[in-house]
Amino acid sequence: MSYNESAGAGWKFVESSESAAALLDAALDLEPDEPVTRSELADVADVTLKQLYLDETIADLASAGVFESVEPKQDGEVTYVRNPDSEVLEAAERFDRALGERLDE
């Protein structure tokens, strides 16, 4: 049996980041065209703004196609939108629904 080094990499990322799970959950609740700043995303995800500035989780999730950077709002703060075509979010939504259904049984 061959070993795939990328197997489990997504779970390891979510596990190792203090804010990844909360940001993914928040992304599922955002409208695809709803622009949010880091501070607004911190509020929605219920994580501290300091935490988002200290780690690179938003940048990593943007690289993975979860968020897309867009023109900053009036205050000039970096602004993101949820990527409506994100395979990661599609998988997260399926996982959330499947686990929720099993836990409700």
Coordinates of C-alpha atoms in Angstrom, one line a residue:
M1 CA 0.0 0.0 0.0
S2 CA 1.5 3.4 -1.0
Y3 CA 1.5 6.3 1.4
N4 CA 0.1 9.6 0.3
E5 CA 1.9 12.4 2.2
S6 CA -1.0 14.8 1.5
A7 CA -3.5 12.4 3.1
G8 CA -4.8 14.0 6.3
A9 CA -3.0 17.3 5.6
G10 CA -6.3 19.2 5.7
W11 CA -7.2 17.7 9.1
K12 CA -3.7 18.5 10.4
F13 CA -4.1 22.1 9.3
V14 CA -7.5 22.4 11.0
E15 CA -6.2 20.7 14.1
S16 CA -3.0 22.8 14.3
S17 CA -4.7 26.2 13.8
E18 CA -6.6 27.8 16.6
S19 CA -8.9 29.6 14.2
A20 CA -9.2 27.3 11.1
A21 CA -12.4 25.4 12.2
A22 CA -14.1 28.6 13.3
L23 CA -13.2 30.4 10.1
L24 CA -14.4 27.5 7.9
D25 CA -17.7 27.5 9.9
A26 CA -18.1 31.2 9.5
A27 CA -17.3 31.0 5.8
L28 CA -20.2 28.5 5.4
D29 CA -22.6 31.1 6.9
L30 CA -21.4 34.0 4.6
E31 CA -23.1 34.9 1.4
P32 CA -20.7 34.5 -1.5
D33 CA -20.7 38.1 -2.5
E34 CA -20.7 39.5 1.1
P35 CA -17.4 41.4 1.6
V36 CA -15.9 41.1 5.1
T37 CA -12.8 42.6 6.7
R38 CA -10.5 40.7 9.1
S39 CA -12.2 42.3 12.1
E40 CA -15.7 41.4 10.8
L41 CA -14.5 37.9 10.1
A42 CA -13.1 37.7 13.6
D43 CA -16.5 38.7 15.0
V44 CA -18.4 36.2 12.8
A45 CA -15.9 33.4 13.7
D46 CA -15.8 34.4 17.4
V47 CA -12.0 34.5 17.4
T48 CA -9.8 37.4 18.5
L49 CA -8.6 39.9 15.9
K50 CA -5.1 39.6 17.5
Q51 CA -5.2 35.8 16.8
L52 CA -6.1 36.5 13.1
Y53 CA -3.2 38.9 12.8
L54 CA -0.7 36.6 14.5
D55 CA -1.4 33.5 12.4
E56 CA -1.7 33.1 8.7
T57 CA -4.9 31.1 8.7
I58 CA -6.9 33.5 6.6
A59 CA -4.0 33.7 4.0
D60 CA -3.8 29.9 4.1
L61 CA -7.5 29.5 3.5
A62 CA -7.4 32.1 0.7
S63 CA -4.6 30.1 -0.9
A64 CA -6.8 27.0 -0.6
G65 CA -9.6 28.8 -2.4
V66 CA -11.9 29.3 0.6
F67 CA -11.7 33.1 0.6
E68 CA -10.8 35.6 -2.2
S69 CA -9.3 39.0 -1.5
V70 CA -11.3 41.9 -2.9
E71 CA -11.0 45.7 -3.0
P72 CA -10.7 47.0 0.5
K73 CA -13.7 48.7 2.1
Q74 CA -13.5 52.4 2.8
D75 CA -11.2 52.0 5.8
G76 CA -8.6 50.3 3.7
E77 CA -8.6 47.1 5.7
V78 CA -8.0 43.9 3.7
T79 CA -11.3 42.5 2.6
Y80 CA -12.4 39.0 1.6
V81 CA -15.4 37.3 0.1
R82 CA -16.3 33.6 0.3
N83 CA -15.4 31.8 -2.9
P84 CA -18.7 30.3 -4.1
D85 CA -16.7 27.7 -6.2
S86 CA -14.5 26.5 -3.3
E87 CA -14.1 22.7 -3.3
V88 CA -12.9 23.0 0.3
L89 CA -16.1 24.7 1.4
E90 CA -18.2 22.2 -0.6
A91 CA -16.5 19.4 1.3
A92 CA -16.8 21.2 4.6
E93 CA -20.5 21.7 4.0
R94 CA -21.0 18.0 3.1
F95 CA -19.1 17.0 6.2
D96 CA -21.1 19.3 8.5
R97 CA -24.4 18.1 7.1
A98 CA -23.4 14.4 7.2
L99 CA -22.1 14.5 10.8
G100 CA -25.0 16.6 12.0
E101 CA -27.4 14.0 10.6
R102 CA -25.6 11.1 12.2
L103 CA -25.5 12.9 15.6
D104 CA -29.2 13.6 15.4
E105 CA -30.0 9.9 14.9

